[in-house]
Amino acid sequence: MKAVAVIPKQPNSAHLVEMDKPNPGDVGCGRGVMVGVLRVGACGTDHEINTGEYGVAPKGYDYLVLGHENLGRVVAVGENVTEFEPGNYVVATVRRPRGTSVYDKIGEQDFTTDDKYYERGISRLHGYMAEYYVENADFLVQIPSAIADIGVLLEPLSIVEKGLKQASDIQERLKIWRPKTAAVLGVGSVGLLAVMALRMRGYTVHGFGLDHREGYLNAELCEAIGATYDSTAETSIAQSTEKYGPYDLIFECTGYSPIIFDAMQALNENGILILASVTGGDRKADQVPSDKINQMFVLGNRALVGTVNANREHFEMGVKDLALCEAMHPGWLGRMLTHKVVGLENFAEAFEILNNTGKYKAIKTYFEVKKI
Ligand code: BGC
């Protein structure tokens, strides 16, 4: 079977590889599920792995098969799999509990403290940019057929769901928390999914991005789901509170770290700021009003939390939001799927789009490996 792989740490090394087709027996205890891949998302992480920034090949290989945003259909199951049958649509989670930390041992591997972690398509495990994969049934989540065509959005949504779950867990400190307004900083694919998940929870949502509103599809999608959109080229996040008031929750996913200090000053008392950008550079912020920010956090009981990766429960929360959104705003999620690349052999097309998302106005780029 075909797969798209990179030589980790070697820039622009994406290439096709030919691999043996896996079978359910590759996973022990009869728990293997063989999945035929239908769609695989291509995101900033895949782009960064292909530019050589990170990525680790599995033991015994000099290449790593890419792909962690996935949707597939069950082809065959091992003898001890009762929860899936051939024909079911499924999405696989990304990180595996292979580390030595206590979090791995209790199945909370998304909170691992190990430096060496195991993530399919990213670190030490092959990913889903292939025609087939086999996985333990424990790491698969079923997708109702009615939302199969947007199922490839579940993995990026799971990151948002984990952020929101952490926020509600942390806010239990307040005994009662009735958040009303939220700001989402950065309305790329993750940001739009955050706008959606917050709208599904009834928040008044304000989306922010660098681009001007006119003719910007992402801004149109914010407004189509009942959120506002403002360009930070015109209004800073701190200034926006003059118009909208301070935010009870802010979800940051711009990839531009200096903005977080602005966000900290836009947070309401008792509010929470969720950081979701993986910023691998060495940018430094100057002119940070540290006394003011510190005092606001202390006197206002504000909270800050980082979020990465997601566990099964966050994927399950995501399935519910996808279904609710599709029922309330039919077609909205489908509009996020802007760029389809047909066939894994056309991987160069996908990387060309990822290298120039601005030029292509891409929200979500994905491979159609096989028609749904
Ligand atoms: C994936 C996460 C992963 C993170 C860091 C993201 O693109 O969605 O599952 O933990 O990259 O590797």
GROMACS .gro file of C-alpha atoms and ligand atoms in nm:
model
  384
    1MET     CA    1   0.000   0.000   0.000
    2LYS     CA    2   0.098   0.364  -0.054
    3ALA     CA    3   0.185   0.607   0.226
    4VAL     CA    4   0.333   0.957   0.251
    5ALA     CA    5   0.646   0.973   0.464
    6VAL     CA    6   0.927   1.210   0.560
    7ILE     CA    7   1.285   1.157   0.669
    8PRO     CA    8   1.263   1.331   1.008
    9LYS     CA    9   1.471   1.649   1.048
   10GLN     CA   10   1.547   1.654   0.672
   11PRO     CA   11   1.372   1.957   0.515
   12ASN     CA   12   1.119   1.894   0.237
   13SER     CA   13   1.170   1.519   0.242
   14ALA     CA   14   0.803   1.420   0.187
   15HIS     CA   15   0.786   1.123  -0.048
   16LEU     CA   16   0.574   0.819  -0.126
   17VAL     CA   17   0.662   0.485   0.030
   18GLU     CA   18   0.531   0.139  -0.045
   19MET     CA   19   0.448  -0.063   0.266
   20ASP     CA   20   0.290  -0.397   0.347
   21LYS     CA   21  -0.082  -0.379   0.407
   22PRO     CA   22  -0.141  -0.423   0.782
   23ASN     CA   23  -0.389  -0.671   0.927
   24PRO     CA   24  -0.584  -0.686   1.256
   25GLY     CA   25  -0.346  -0.953   1.390
   26ASP     CA   26  -0.069  -0.688   1.411
   27VAL     CA   27  -0.229  -0.577   1.740
   28GLY     CA   28  -0.230  -0.821   2.032
   29CYS     CA   29  -0.517  -0.974   2.232
   30GLY     CA   30  -0.748  -0.984   1.930
   31ARG     CA   31  -0.815  -0.610   1.973
   32GLY     CA   32  -0.683  -0.498   1.634
   33VAL     CA   33  -0.904  -0.304   1.393
   34MET     CA   34  -0.802  -0.263   1.031
   35VAL     CA   35  -0.917   0.069   0.890
   36GLY     CA   36  -0.930   0.184   0.528
   37VAL     CA   37  -0.834   0.552   0.527
   38LEU     CA   38  -1.085   0.786   0.361
   39ARG     CA   39  -0.955   1.131   0.448
   40VAL     CA   40  -0.647   1.272   0.618
   41GLY     CA   41  -0.612   1.635   0.719
   42ALA     CA   42  -0.286   1.819   0.654
   43CYS     CA   43  -0.204   2.089   0.909
   44GLY     CA   44   0.069   2.317   1.041
   45THR     CA   45   0.221   2.028   1.235
   46ASP     CA   46   0.262   1.823   0.915
   47HIS     CA   47   0.412   2.129   0.749
   48GLU     CA   48   0.661   2.180   1.035
   49ILE     CA   49   0.758   1.812   1.030
   50ASN     CA   50   0.819   1.837   0.655
   51THR     CA   51   1.032   2.148   0.703
   52GLY     CA   52   1.247   1.939   0.937
   53GLU     CA   53   1.158   2.116   1.263
   54TYR     CA   54   1.064   1.798   1.447
   55GLY     CA   55   0.926   1.446   1.399
   56VAL     CA   56   1.079   1.113   1.503
   57ALA     CA   57   1.079   0.790   1.300
   58PRO     CA   58   0.956   0.468   1.464
   59LYS     CA   59   1.221   0.226   1.588
   60GLY     CA   60   1.371   0.031   1.298
   61TYR     CA   61   1.269   0.285   1.031
   62ASP     CA   62   1.447   0.583   0.881
   63TYR     CA   63   1.117   0.738   0.774
   64LEU     CA   64   0.798   0.846   0.948
   65VAL     CA   65   0.457   0.813   0.781
   66LEU     CA   66   0.282   1.147   0.833
   67GLY     CA   67  -0.080   1.222   0.920
   68HIS     CA   68  -0.270   1.253   1.246
   69GLU     CA   69  -0.603   1.414   1.142
   70ASN     CA   70  -0.795   1.118   1.009
   71LEU     CA   71  -1.120   0.954   0.907
   72GLY     CA   72  -1.157   0.594   0.795
   73ARG     CA   73  -1.385   0.298   0.759
   74VAL     CA   74  -1.345  -0.032   0.940
   75VAL     CA   75  -1.242  -0.313   0.705
   76ALA     CA   76  -1.182  -0.602   0.947
   77VAL     CA   77  -1.173  -0.659   1.324
   78GLY     CA   78  -0.988  -0.896   1.559
   79GLU     CA   79  -1.177  -1.165   1.752
   80ASN     CA   80  -1.206  -0.960   2.072
   81VAL     CA   81  -1.346  -0.644   1.916
   82THR     CA   82  -1.714  -0.611   1.992
   83GLU     CA   83  -1.761  -0.235   1.959
   84PHE     CA   84  -1.686  -0.201   1.587
   85GLU     CA   85  -1.778  -0.387   1.272
   86PRO     CA   86  -1.676  -0.354   0.908
   87GLY     CA   87  -1.835  -0.048   0.749
   88ASN     CA   88  -1.825   0.171   1.064
   89TYR     CA   89  -1.672   0.517   1.026
   90VAL     CA   90  -1.397   0.582   1.278
   91VAL     CA   91  -1.142   0.843   1.384
   92ALA     CA   92  -0.828   0.735   1.569
   93THR     CA   93  -0.674   0.934   1.854
   94VAL     CA   94  -0.310   1.045   1.824
   95ARG     CA   95  -0.103   0.984   2.139
   96ARG     CA   96  -0.040   0.640   2.289
   97PRO     CA   97   0.032   0.554   2.654
   98ARG     CA   98   0.381   0.421   2.587
   99GLY     CA   99   0.571   0.652   2.820
  100THR     CA  100   0.691   0.588   3.173
  101SER     CA  101   0.509   0.876   3.342
  102VAL     CA  102   0.229   0.810   3.588
  103TYR     CA  103  -0.010   0.979   3.343
  104ASP     CA  104   0.070   0.722   3.076
  105LYS     CA  105   0.010   0.446   3.329
  106ILE     CA  106  -0.340   0.568   3.410
  107GLY     CA  107  -0.437   0.627   3.047
  108GLU     CA  108  -0.402   1.008   3.067
  109GLN     CA  109  -0.116   1.013   2.816
  110ASP     CA  110  -0.222   1.353   2.684
  111PHE     CA  111  -0.078   1.484   3.014
  112THR     CA  112   0.246   1.288   2.985
  113THR     CA  113   0.554   1.443   3.145
  114ASP     CA  114   0.787   1.227   2.934
  115ASP     CA  115   1.010   1.402   2.680
  116LYS     CA  116   0.981   1.103   2.451
  117TYR     CA  117   0.619   1.071   2.361
  118TYR     CA  118   0.444   0.851   2.111
  119GLU     CA  119   0.213   1.022   1.863
  120ARG     CA  120   0.095   0.868   1.538
  121GLY     CA  121   0.228   1.065   1.243
  122ILE     CA  122   0.440   1.290   1.466
  123SER     CA  123   0.664   1.103   1.703
  124ARG     CA  124   0.783   0.741   1.705
  125LEU     CA  125   0.469   0.595   1.544
  126HIS     CA  126   0.361   0.594   1.179
  127GLY     CA  127   0.059   0.808   1.099
  128TYR     CA  128  -0.251   0.783   0.888
  129MET     CA  129  -0.136   0.925   0.551
  130ALA     CA  130  -0.163   0.573   0.415
  131GLU     CA  131  -0.424   0.357   0.248
  132TYR     CA  132  -0.476   0.145   0.561
  133TYR     CA  133  -0.376   0.133   0.924
  134VAL     CA  134  -0.434  -0.103   1.214
  135GLU     CA  135  -0.506   0.020   1.563
  136ASN     CA  136  -0.622  -0.115   1.897
  137ALA     CA  137  -0.999  -0.064   1.927
  138ASP     CA  138  -0.938   0.129   2.252
  139PHE     CA  139  -0.801   0.421   2.050
  140LEU     CA  140  -1.080   0.446   1.793
  141VAL     CA  141  -1.390   0.663   1.817
  142GLN     CA  142  -1.700   0.587   1.614
  143ILE     CA  143  -1.840   0.857   1.385
  144PRO     CA  144  -2.212   0.855   1.298
  145SER     CA  145  -2.250   0.813   0.921
  146ALA     CA  146  -2.458   1.134   0.907
  147ILE     CA  147  -2.147   1.338   0.990
  148ALA     CA  148  -1.884   1.123   0.816
  149ASP     CA  149  -1.816   1.392   0.555
  150ILE     CA  150  -1.693   1.633   0.825
  151GLY     CA  151  -1.539   1.366   1.051
  152VAL     CA  152  -1.185   1.465   0.947
  153LEU     CA  153  -1.234   1.779   1.158
  154LEU     CA  154  -1.266   1.575   1.477
  155GLU     CA  155  -0.895   1.551   1.561
  156PRO     CA  156  -0.827   1.928   1.546
  157LEU     CA  157  -1.156   1.982   1.733
  158SER     CA  158  -1.041   1.742   2.007
  159ILE     CA  159  -0.762   1.989   2.096
  160VAL     CA  160  -1.027   2.261   2.147
  161GLU     CA  161  -1.246   2.025   2.351
  162LYS     CA  162  -0.956   1.943   2.580
  163GLY     CA  163  -0.894   2.315   2.633
  164LEU     CA  164  -1.259   2.376   2.720
  165LYS     CA  165  -1.274   2.071   2.947
  166GLN     CA  166  -0.968   2.192   3.135
  167ALA     CA  167  -1.127   2.536   3.168
  168SER     CA  168  -1.446   2.397   3.316
  169ASP     CA  169  -1.248   2.168   3.550
  170ILE     CA  170  -1.037   2.460   3.671
  171GLN     CA  171  -1.339   2.686   3.711
  172GLU     CA  172  -1.497   2.441   3.952
  173ARG     CA  173  -1.290   2.640   4.203
  174LEU     CA  174  -1.563   2.907   4.168
  175LYS     CA  175  -1.850   2.678   4.275
  176ILE     CA  176  -2.060   2.873   4.030
  177TRP     CA  177  -1.930   2.997   3.696
  178ARG     CA  178  -2.161   3.145   3.442
  179PRO     CA  179  -1.936   3.259   3.157
  180LYS     CA  180  -2.104   3.470   2.893
  181THR     CA  181  -1.848   3.610   2.656
  182ALA     CA  182  -1.548   3.454   2.490
  183ALA     CA  183  -1.279   3.575   2.254
  184VAL     CA  184  -1.103   3.346   2.009
  185LEU     CA  185  -0.767   3.478   1.893
  186GLY     CA  186  -0.678   3.341   1.551
  187VAL     CA  187  -0.957   3.203   1.335
  188GLY     CA  188  -0.769   2.947   1.128
  189SER     CA  189  -0.902   2.592   1.137
  190VAL     CA  190  -0.849   2.539   1.513
  191GLY     CA  191  -0.980   2.888   1.592
  192LEU     CA  192  -1.296   2.839   1.386
  193LEU     CA  193  -1.356   2.509   1.562
  194ALA     CA  194  -1.316   2.693   1.895
  195VAL     CA  195  -1.567   2.957   1.779
  196MET     CA  196  -1.806   2.675   1.692
  197ALA     CA  197  -1.759   2.481   2.018
  198LEU     CA  198  -1.813   2.798   2.223
  199ARG     CA  199  -2.123   2.893   2.023
  200MET     CA  200  -2.260   2.541   2.084
  201ARG     CA  201  -2.219   2.615   2.457
  202GLY     CA  202  -2.414   2.940   2.424
  203TYR     CA  203  -2.129   3.189   2.461
  204THR     CA  204  -2.134   3.527   2.290
  205VAL     CA  205  -1.820   3.482   2.081
  206HIS     CA  206  -1.581   3.736   1.934
  207GLY     CA  207  -1.330   3.610   1.679
  208PHE     CA  208  -1.009   3.796   1.596
  209GLY     CA  209  -0.757   3.762   1.316
  210LEU     CA  210  -0.500   3.967   1.131
  211ASP     CA  211  -0.687   3.978   0.800
  212HIS     CA  212  -0.942   4.242   0.717
  213ARG     CA  213  -1.300   4.133   0.740
  214GLU     CA  214  -1.411   4.204   0.383
  215GLY     CA  215  -1.380   3.904   0.154
  216TYR     CA  216  -1.227   3.689   0.430
  217LEU     CA  217  -1.405   3.353   0.439
  218ASN     CA  218  -1.297   3.287   0.798
  219ALA     CA  219  -1.465   3.613   0.908
  220GLU     CA  220  -1.777   3.519   0.715
  221LEU     CA  221  -1.784   3.181   0.890
  222CYS     CA  222  -1.755   3.352   1.231
  223GLU     CA  223  -2.055   3.567   1.149
  224ALA     CA  224  -2.252   3.279   0.994
  225ILE     CA  225  -2.243   3.099   1.328
  226GLY     CA  226  -2.342   3.406   1.530
  227ALA     CA  227  -1.996   3.531   1.634
  228THR     CA  228  -1.836   3.865   1.549
  229TYR     CA  229  -1.508   3.910   1.366
  230ASP     CA  230  -1.258   4.192   1.410
  231SER     CA  231  -0.917   4.244   1.256
  232THR     CA  232  -0.638   4.301   1.509
  233ALA     CA  233  -0.479   4.523   1.241
  234GLU     CA  234  -0.750   4.772   1.338
  235THR     CA  235  -0.832   4.692   1.702
  236SER     CA  236  -0.604   4.524   1.954
  237ILE     CA  237  -0.750   4.260   2.182
  238ALA     CA  238  -0.705   4.489   2.485
  239GLN     CA  239  -0.884   4.773   2.299
  240SER     CA  240  -1.166   4.543   2.189
  241THR     CA  241  -1.291   4.525   2.548
  242GLU     CA  242  -1.407   4.886   2.515
  243LYS     CA  243  -1.654   4.757   2.257
  244TYR     CA  244  -1.734   4.411   2.394
  245GLY     CA  245  -1.637   4.424   2.763
  246PRO     CA  246  -1.381   4.191   2.923
  247TYR     CA  247  -1.397   3.823   2.826
  248ASP     CA  248  -1.482   3.539   3.064
  249LEU     CA  249  -1.282   3.299   2.849
  250ILE     CA  250  -1.015   3.359   2.585
  251PHE     CA  251  -0.892   3.085   2.352
  252GLU     CA  252  -0.557   3.169   2.194
  253CYS     CA  253  -0.452   2.991   1.875
  254THR     CA  254  -0.275   3.251   1.659
  255GLY     CA  255   0.076   3.105   1.680
  256TYR     CA  256   0.195   3.458   1.765
  257SER     CA  257   0.309   3.447   2.128
  258PRO     CA  258   0.333   3.822   2.209
  259ILE     CA  259  -0.045   3.844   2.179
  260ILE     CA  260  -0.089   3.649   2.501
  261PHE     CA  261   0.008   3.951   2.713
  262ASP     CA  262  -0.257   4.155   2.537
  263ALA     CA  263  -0.504   3.873   2.601
  264MET     CA  264  -0.417   3.862   2.970
  265GLN     CA  265  -0.529   4.223   3.001
  266ALA     CA  266  -0.859   4.157   2.826
  267LEU     CA  267  -0.970   3.887   3.068
  268ASN     CA  268  -1.262   3.942   3.303
  269GLU     CA  269  -1.231   3.884   3.678
  270ASN     CA  270  -1.227   3.508   3.753
  271GLY     CA  271  -1.177   3.454   3.378
  272ILE     CA  272  -0.956   3.195   3.211
  273LEU     CA  273  -0.712   3.217   2.922
  274ILE     CA  274  -0.642   2.897   2.728
  275LEU     CA  275  -0.322   2.880   2.525
  276ALA     CA  276  -0.312   2.634   2.236
  277SER     CA  277  -0.036   2.759   2.003
  278VAL     CA  278   0.281   2.551   1.972
  279THR     CA  279   0.537   2.830   1.917
  280GLY     CA  280   0.871   2.670   1.834
  281GLY     CA  281   1.058   2.996   1.762
  282ASP     CA  282   1.248   3.229   1.995
  283ARG     CA  283   1.038   3.544   1.970
  284LYS     CA  284   1.057   3.783   2.265
  285ALA     CA  285   0.795   4.031   2.377
  286ASP     CA  286   0.898   4.373   2.490
  287GLN     CA  287   0.701   4.647   2.661
  288VAL     CA  288   0.503   4.393   2.863
  289PRO     CA  289   0.324   4.578   3.146
  290SER     CA  290   0.419   4.308   3.393
  291ASP     CA  291   0.312   4.486   3.712
  292LYS     CA  292  -0.031   4.552   3.569
  293ILE     CA  293  -0.077   4.197   3.440
  294ASN     CA  294   0.048   4.041   3.760
  295GLN     CA  295  -0.182   4.257   3.969
  296MET     CA  296  -0.481   4.178   3.746
  297PHE     CA  297  -0.419   3.805   3.785
  298VAL     CA  298  -0.375   3.828   4.161
  299LEU     CA  299  -0.654   4.067   4.248
  300GLY     CA  300  -0.894   3.927   3.988
  301ASN     CA  301  -0.838   3.555   4.049
  302ARG     CA  302  -0.768   3.506   3.680
  303ALA     CA  303  -0.635   3.173   3.547
  304LEU     CA  304  -0.415   3.060   3.261
  305VAL     CA  305  -0.380   2.709   3.119
  306GLY     CA  306  -0.196   2.549   2.828
  307THR     CA  307  -0.349   2.270   2.625
  308VAL     CA  308  -0.203   2.015   2.384
  309ASN     CA  309  -0.308   1.680   2.246
  310ALA     CA  310  -0.633   1.514   2.353
  311ASN     CA  311  -0.765   1.197   2.499
  312ARG     CA  312  -1.055   0.977   2.404
  313GLU     CA  313  -1.307   1.173   2.615
  314HIS     CA  314  -1.222   1.493   2.425
  315PHE     CA  315  -1.279   1.318   2.092
  316GLU     CA  316  -1.614   1.195   2.223
  317MET     CA  317  -1.708   1.549   2.330
  318GLY     CA  318  -1.611   1.661   1.979
  319VAL     CA  319  -1.842   1.411   1.808
  320LYS     CA  320  -2.134   1.564   1.999
  321ASP     CA  321  -2.040   1.919   1.900
  322LEU     CA  322  -1.994   1.822   1.534
  323ALA     CA  323  -2.340   1.660   1.532
  324LEU     CA  324  -2.503   1.954   1.713
  325CYS     CA  325  -2.340   2.207   1.483
  326GLU     CA  326  -2.443   2.013   1.175
  327ALA     CA  327  -2.802   2.007   1.306
  328MET     CA  328  -2.808   2.378   1.397
  329HIS     CA  329  -2.600   2.514   1.110
  330PRO     CA  330  -2.615   2.257   0.830
  331GLY     CA  331  -2.320   2.286   0.593
  332TRP     CA  332  -2.117   2.527   0.811
  333LEU     CA  333  -1.849   2.270   0.899
  334GLY     CA  334  -1.828   2.152   0.539
  335ARG     CA  335  -1.736   2.507   0.435
  336MET     CA  336  -1.418   2.473   0.642
  337LEU     CA  337  -1.299   2.193   0.413
  338THR     CA  338  -1.164   2.433   0.154
  339HIS     CA  339  -0.887   2.235  -0.019
  340LYS     CA  340  -0.917   1.873  -0.123
  341VAL     CA  341  -0.616   1.686  -0.262
  342VAL     CA  342  -0.726   1.371  -0.441
  343GLY     CA  343  -0.490   1.077  -0.385
  344LEU     CA  344  -0.183   1.043  -0.162
  345GLU     CA  345   0.042   1.056  -0.470
  346ASN     CA  346  -0.043   1.426  -0.500
  347PHE     CA  347   0.119   1.508  -0.166
  348ALA     CA  348   0.328   1.788  -0.326
  349GLU     CA  349   0.003   1.975  -0.393
  350ALA     CA  350  -0.092   1.952  -0.024
  351PHE     CA  351   0.247   2.087   0.091
  352GLU     CA  352   0.232   2.368  -0.164
  353ILE     CA  353  -0.098   2.478  -0.006
  354LEU     CA  354   0.037   2.438   0.349
  355ASN     CA  355   0.343   2.647   0.257
  356ASN     CA  356   0.118   2.926   0.130
  357THR     CA  357  -0.208   2.911   0.325
  358GLY     CA  358  -0.251   3.289   0.287
  359LYS     CA  359  -0.219   3.280  -0.092
  360TYR     CA  360  -0.457   2.985  -0.124
  361LYS     CA  361  -0.696   3.115   0.144
  362ALA     CA  362  -0.698   2.762   0.282
  363ILE     CA  363  -0.881   2.676   0.601
  364LYS     CA  364  -0.858   2.299   0.601
  365THR     CA  365  -0.652   2.110   0.345
  366TYR     CA  366  -0.709   1.736   0.334
  367PHE     CA  367  -0.640   1.428   0.127
  368GLU     CA  368  -0.922   1.228  -0.015
  369VAL     CA  369  -0.757   0.887  -0.004
  370LYS     CA  370  -1.079   0.711  -0.095
  371LYS     CA  371  -1.432   0.843  -0.159
  372ILE     CA  372  -1.667   0.825   0.142
  373BGC     C1  373  -0.176   1.745   1.727
  373BGC     C2  374  -0.164   1.700   1.871
  373BGC     C3  375  -0.019   1.688   1.910
  373BGC     C4  376   0.055   1.818   1.880
  373BGC     C5  377   0.202   1.816   1.918
  373BGC     C6  378  -0.094   1.871   1.705
  373BGC     O1  379  -0.102   1.908   1.569
  373BGC     O2  380  -0.310   1.771   1.696
  373BGC     O3  381  -0.228   1.578   1.888
  373BGC     O4  382  -0.008   1.659   2.046
  373BGC     O5  383   0.040   1.850   1.743
  373BGC     O6  384   0.272   1.710   1.860
   0.00000   0.00000   0.00000
